[in-house]
Short mmCIF file of C-alpha atoms in Angstrom, two decimals:
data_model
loop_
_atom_site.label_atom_id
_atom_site.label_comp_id
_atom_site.label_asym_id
_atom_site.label_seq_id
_atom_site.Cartn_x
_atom_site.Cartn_y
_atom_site.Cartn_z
CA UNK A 1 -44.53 35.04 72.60
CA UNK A 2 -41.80 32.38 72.24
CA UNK A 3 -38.20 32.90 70.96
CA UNK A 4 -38.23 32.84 67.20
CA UNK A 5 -36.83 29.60 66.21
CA UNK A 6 -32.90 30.37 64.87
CA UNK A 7 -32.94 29.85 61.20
CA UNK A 8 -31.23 26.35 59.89
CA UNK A 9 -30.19 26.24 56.42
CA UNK A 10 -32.43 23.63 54.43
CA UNK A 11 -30.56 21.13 52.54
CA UNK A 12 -31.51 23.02 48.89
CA UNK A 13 -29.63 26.31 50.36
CA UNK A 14 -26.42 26.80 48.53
CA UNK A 15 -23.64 25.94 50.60
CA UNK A 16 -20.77 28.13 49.97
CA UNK A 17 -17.25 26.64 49.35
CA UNK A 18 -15.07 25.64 51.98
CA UNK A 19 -11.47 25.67 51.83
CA UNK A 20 -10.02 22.02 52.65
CA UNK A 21 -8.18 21.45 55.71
CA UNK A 22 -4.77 20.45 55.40
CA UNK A 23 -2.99 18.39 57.97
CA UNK A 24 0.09 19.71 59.54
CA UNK A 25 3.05 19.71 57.17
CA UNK A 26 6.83 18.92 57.78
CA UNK A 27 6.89 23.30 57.60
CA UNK A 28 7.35 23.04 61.42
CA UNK A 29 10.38 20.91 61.73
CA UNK A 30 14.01 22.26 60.24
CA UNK A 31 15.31 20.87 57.00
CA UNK A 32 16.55 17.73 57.66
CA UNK A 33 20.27 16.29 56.51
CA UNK A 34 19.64 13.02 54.58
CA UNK A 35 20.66 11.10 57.15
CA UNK A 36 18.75 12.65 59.69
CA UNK A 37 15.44 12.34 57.26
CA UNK A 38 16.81 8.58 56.90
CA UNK A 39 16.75 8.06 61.00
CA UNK A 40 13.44 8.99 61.30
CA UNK A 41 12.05 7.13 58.45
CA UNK A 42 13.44 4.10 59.92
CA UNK A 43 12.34 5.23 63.53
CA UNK A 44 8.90 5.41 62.54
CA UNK A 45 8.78 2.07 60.22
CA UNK A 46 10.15 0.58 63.17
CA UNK A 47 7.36 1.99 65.84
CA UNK A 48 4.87 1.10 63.03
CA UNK A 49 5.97 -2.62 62.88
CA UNK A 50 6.01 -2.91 67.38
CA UNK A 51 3.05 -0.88 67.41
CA UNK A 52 1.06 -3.62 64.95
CA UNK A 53 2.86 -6.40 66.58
CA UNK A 54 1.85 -5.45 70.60
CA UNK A 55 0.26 -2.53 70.62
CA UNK A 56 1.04 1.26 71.38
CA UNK A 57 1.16 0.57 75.17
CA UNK A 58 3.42 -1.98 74.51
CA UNK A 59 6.40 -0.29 73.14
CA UNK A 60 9.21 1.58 74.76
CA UNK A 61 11.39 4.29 73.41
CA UNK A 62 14.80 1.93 74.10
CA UNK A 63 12.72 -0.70 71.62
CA UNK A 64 12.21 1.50 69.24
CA UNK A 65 15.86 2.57 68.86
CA UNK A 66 17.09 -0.93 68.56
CA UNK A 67 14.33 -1.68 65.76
CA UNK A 68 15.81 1.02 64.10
CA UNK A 69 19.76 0.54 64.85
CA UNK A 70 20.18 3.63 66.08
CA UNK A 71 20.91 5.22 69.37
CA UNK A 72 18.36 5.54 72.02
CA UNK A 73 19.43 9.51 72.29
CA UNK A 74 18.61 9.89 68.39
CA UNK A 75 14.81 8.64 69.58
CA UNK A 76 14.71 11.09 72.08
CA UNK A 77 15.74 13.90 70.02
CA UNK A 78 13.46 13.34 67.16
CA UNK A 79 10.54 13.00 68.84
CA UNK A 80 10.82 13.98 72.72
CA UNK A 81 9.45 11.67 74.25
CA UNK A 82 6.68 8.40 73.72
CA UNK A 83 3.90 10.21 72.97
CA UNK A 84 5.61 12.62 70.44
CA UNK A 85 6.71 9.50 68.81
CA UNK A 86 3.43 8.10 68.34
CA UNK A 87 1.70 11.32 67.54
CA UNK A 88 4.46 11.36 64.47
CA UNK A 89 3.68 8.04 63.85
CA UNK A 90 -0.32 8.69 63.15
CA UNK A 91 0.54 11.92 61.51
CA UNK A 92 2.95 10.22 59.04
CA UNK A 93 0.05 7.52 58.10
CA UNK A 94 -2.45 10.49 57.72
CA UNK A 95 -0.65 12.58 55.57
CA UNK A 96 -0.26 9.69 53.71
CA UNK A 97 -3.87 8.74 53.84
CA UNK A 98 -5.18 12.31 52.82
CA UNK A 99 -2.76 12.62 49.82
CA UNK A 100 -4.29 9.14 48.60
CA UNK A 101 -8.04 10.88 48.64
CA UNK A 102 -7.09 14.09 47.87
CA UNK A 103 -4.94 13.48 44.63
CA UNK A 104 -4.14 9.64 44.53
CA UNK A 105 -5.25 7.99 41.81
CA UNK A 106 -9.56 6.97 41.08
CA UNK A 107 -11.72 5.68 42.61
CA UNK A 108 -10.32 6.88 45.58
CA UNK A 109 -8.60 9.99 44.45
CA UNK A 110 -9.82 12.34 42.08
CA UNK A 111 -11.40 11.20 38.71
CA UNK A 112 -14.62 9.09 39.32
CA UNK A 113 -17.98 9.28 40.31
CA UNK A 114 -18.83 10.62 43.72
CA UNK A 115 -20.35 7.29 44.90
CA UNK A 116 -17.57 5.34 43.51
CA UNK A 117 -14.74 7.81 45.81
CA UNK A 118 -17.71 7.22 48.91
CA UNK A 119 -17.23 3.40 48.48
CA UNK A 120 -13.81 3.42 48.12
CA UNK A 121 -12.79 6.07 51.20
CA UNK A 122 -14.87 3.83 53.17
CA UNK A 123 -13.07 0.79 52.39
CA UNK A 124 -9.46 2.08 52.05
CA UNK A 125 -10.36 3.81 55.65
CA UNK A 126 -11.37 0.48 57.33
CA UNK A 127 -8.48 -1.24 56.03
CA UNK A 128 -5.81 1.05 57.56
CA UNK A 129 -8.02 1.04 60.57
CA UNK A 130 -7.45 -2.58 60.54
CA UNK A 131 -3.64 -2.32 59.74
CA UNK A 132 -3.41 0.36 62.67
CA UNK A 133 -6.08 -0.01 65.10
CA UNK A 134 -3.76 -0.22 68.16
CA UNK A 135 -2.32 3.23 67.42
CA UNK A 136 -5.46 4.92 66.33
CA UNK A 137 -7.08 3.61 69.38
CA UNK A 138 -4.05 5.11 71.57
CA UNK A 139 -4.05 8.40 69.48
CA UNK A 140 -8.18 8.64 70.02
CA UNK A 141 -8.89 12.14 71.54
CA UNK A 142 -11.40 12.74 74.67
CA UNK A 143 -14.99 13.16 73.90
CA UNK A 144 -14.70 17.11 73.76
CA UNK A 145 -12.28 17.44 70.94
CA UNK A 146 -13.32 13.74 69.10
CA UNK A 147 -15.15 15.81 66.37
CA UNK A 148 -12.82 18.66 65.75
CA UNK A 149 -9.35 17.13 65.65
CA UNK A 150 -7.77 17.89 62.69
CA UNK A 151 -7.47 14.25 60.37
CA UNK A 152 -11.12 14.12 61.26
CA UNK A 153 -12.26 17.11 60.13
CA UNK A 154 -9.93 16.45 56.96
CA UNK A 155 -11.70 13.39 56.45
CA UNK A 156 -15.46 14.28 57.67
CA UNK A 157 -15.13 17.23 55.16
CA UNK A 158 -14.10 15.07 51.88
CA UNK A 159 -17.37 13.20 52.94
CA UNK A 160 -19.86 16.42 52.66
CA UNK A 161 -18.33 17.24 49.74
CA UNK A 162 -18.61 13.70 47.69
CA UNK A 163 -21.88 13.56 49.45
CA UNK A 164 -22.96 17.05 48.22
CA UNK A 165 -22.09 15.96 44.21
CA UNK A 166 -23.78 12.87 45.11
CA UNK A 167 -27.18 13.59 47.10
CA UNK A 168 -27.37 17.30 46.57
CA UNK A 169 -30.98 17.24 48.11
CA UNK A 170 -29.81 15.75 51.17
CA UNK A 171 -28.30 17.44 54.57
CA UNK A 172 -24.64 16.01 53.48
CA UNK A 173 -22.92 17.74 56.42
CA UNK A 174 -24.75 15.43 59.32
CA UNK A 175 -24.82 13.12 56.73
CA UNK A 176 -21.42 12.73 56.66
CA UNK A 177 -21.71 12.35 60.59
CA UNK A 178 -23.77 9.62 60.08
CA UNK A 179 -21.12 7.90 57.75
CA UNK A 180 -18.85 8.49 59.41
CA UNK A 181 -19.44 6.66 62.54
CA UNK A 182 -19.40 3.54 60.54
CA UNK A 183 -15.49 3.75 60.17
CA UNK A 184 -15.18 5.07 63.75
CA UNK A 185 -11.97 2.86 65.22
CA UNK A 186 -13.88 2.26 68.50
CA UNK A 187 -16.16 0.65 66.74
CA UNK A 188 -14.22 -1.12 64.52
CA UNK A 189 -12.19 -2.71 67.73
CA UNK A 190 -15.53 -3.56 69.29
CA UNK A 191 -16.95 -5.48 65.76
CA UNK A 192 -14.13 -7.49 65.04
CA UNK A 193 -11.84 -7.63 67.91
CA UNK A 194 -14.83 -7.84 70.68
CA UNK A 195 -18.12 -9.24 68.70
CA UNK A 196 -15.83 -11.47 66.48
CA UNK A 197 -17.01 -9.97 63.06
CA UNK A 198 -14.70 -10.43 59.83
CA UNK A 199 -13.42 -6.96 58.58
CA UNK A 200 -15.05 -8.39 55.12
CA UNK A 201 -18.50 -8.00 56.74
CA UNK A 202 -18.04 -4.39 57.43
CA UNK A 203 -16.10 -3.79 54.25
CA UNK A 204 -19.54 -5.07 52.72
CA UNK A 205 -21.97 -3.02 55.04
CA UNK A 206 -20.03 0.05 54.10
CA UNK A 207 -20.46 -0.86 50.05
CA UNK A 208 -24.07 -1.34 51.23
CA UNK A 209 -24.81 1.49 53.05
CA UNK A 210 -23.29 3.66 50.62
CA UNK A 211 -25.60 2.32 47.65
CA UNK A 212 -29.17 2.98 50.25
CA UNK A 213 -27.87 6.46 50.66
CA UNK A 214 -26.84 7.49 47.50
CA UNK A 215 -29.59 5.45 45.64
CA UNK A 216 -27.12 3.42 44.00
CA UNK A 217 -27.68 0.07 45.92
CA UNK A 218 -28.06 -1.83 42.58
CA UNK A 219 -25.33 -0.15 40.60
CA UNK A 220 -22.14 -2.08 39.74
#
């Protein structure tokens, strides 16, 4: 007789709640003195600005310091080293990304229709993609922990769940895999930066894909 095939929950099964994951708060760092919290505010607006303007590989820790008027030693400190600085640097934009779709205001935040939030997490992610591909790209983990790093689990999850109000027949969670490869930054690079594609033409194939999925293709 063969193995009994392991049970796999069909898309009607209710799917019980799942707590979202937060990204790492500020919890692990000391309370800052303002003028500490001011150094590193300007330390990472200034790694933000030569990140977008030559790329992550591009910038130097001594750079970065004299963006920011302050001395090299302060860089060091704060961060440790290069790749604590950029890891702060992604972690600052996703806190700020997540707190836009958690509980920023509609249609990406709470307070409109699921497929509304869909299309608009889609676009707001490829923009900031856009704004930030260097350092995403730089910040992309190996292929063993792509799926289960913490923003993307964040993110991937917010997807089942607006997919799950939306399609509630449907298998939302590898649906939201399937979505989510759209706004992948590897891809993104290769569309526009490789293949030559305007970041309008995926803005308009996520709107697009969203409305086949959902059903909603004609809606407004």
């Amino acid at each position: 007789m063969s193995a009994a095939t392991p049970h796999v929950p069909t898309p009607q099964e209710p799917v019980p709640p799942q707590e979202l994951l937060q990204l790492g708060t500020d919890a692990d760092e000391p309370c800052l003195r303002a003028d500490a919290a001011r150094n590193r505010a300007r330390l990472l607006e200034a790694a933000a600005l030569l990140v977008a303007e030559r790329g992550a590989d591009g910038i130097t820790m001594e750079e970065v310091a004299a963006a920011a008027r302050v001395g090299k030693g302060t860089v060091f400190r704060r961060f440790g080293d290069r790749t604590g600085l950029l890891t702060a640097l992604l972690d600052h934009s996703e806190k700020k990304f997540q707190a836009a779709f958690l509980g920023g205001p509609p249609p990406l935040g709470p307070g409109a229709p699921p497929v509304e939030r869909l299309r608009a997490f889609g676009l707001a992610m490829l923009r900031r993609t856009a704004d930030e591909l260097e350092l995403q790209l730089a910040a992309e983990a190996d292929a063993g922990r792509r799926f289960t790093t913490a923003p993307r689990r964040v993110q991937r999850h917010h997807v089942t769940l607006l997919l799950r109000e939306a399609v509630p027949d449907a298998d939302c969670e590898l649906l939201a895999h399937t979505l989510m490869a759209q706004l992948d930054p590897a891809l993104v690079h290769h569309l526009v930066r490789q293949c030559g594609m305007p970041p309008e033409r995926l803005e308009a194939a996520w709107t697009d894909l969203v409305g086949r999925i959902t059903g909603s293709a004609n809606a407004g």
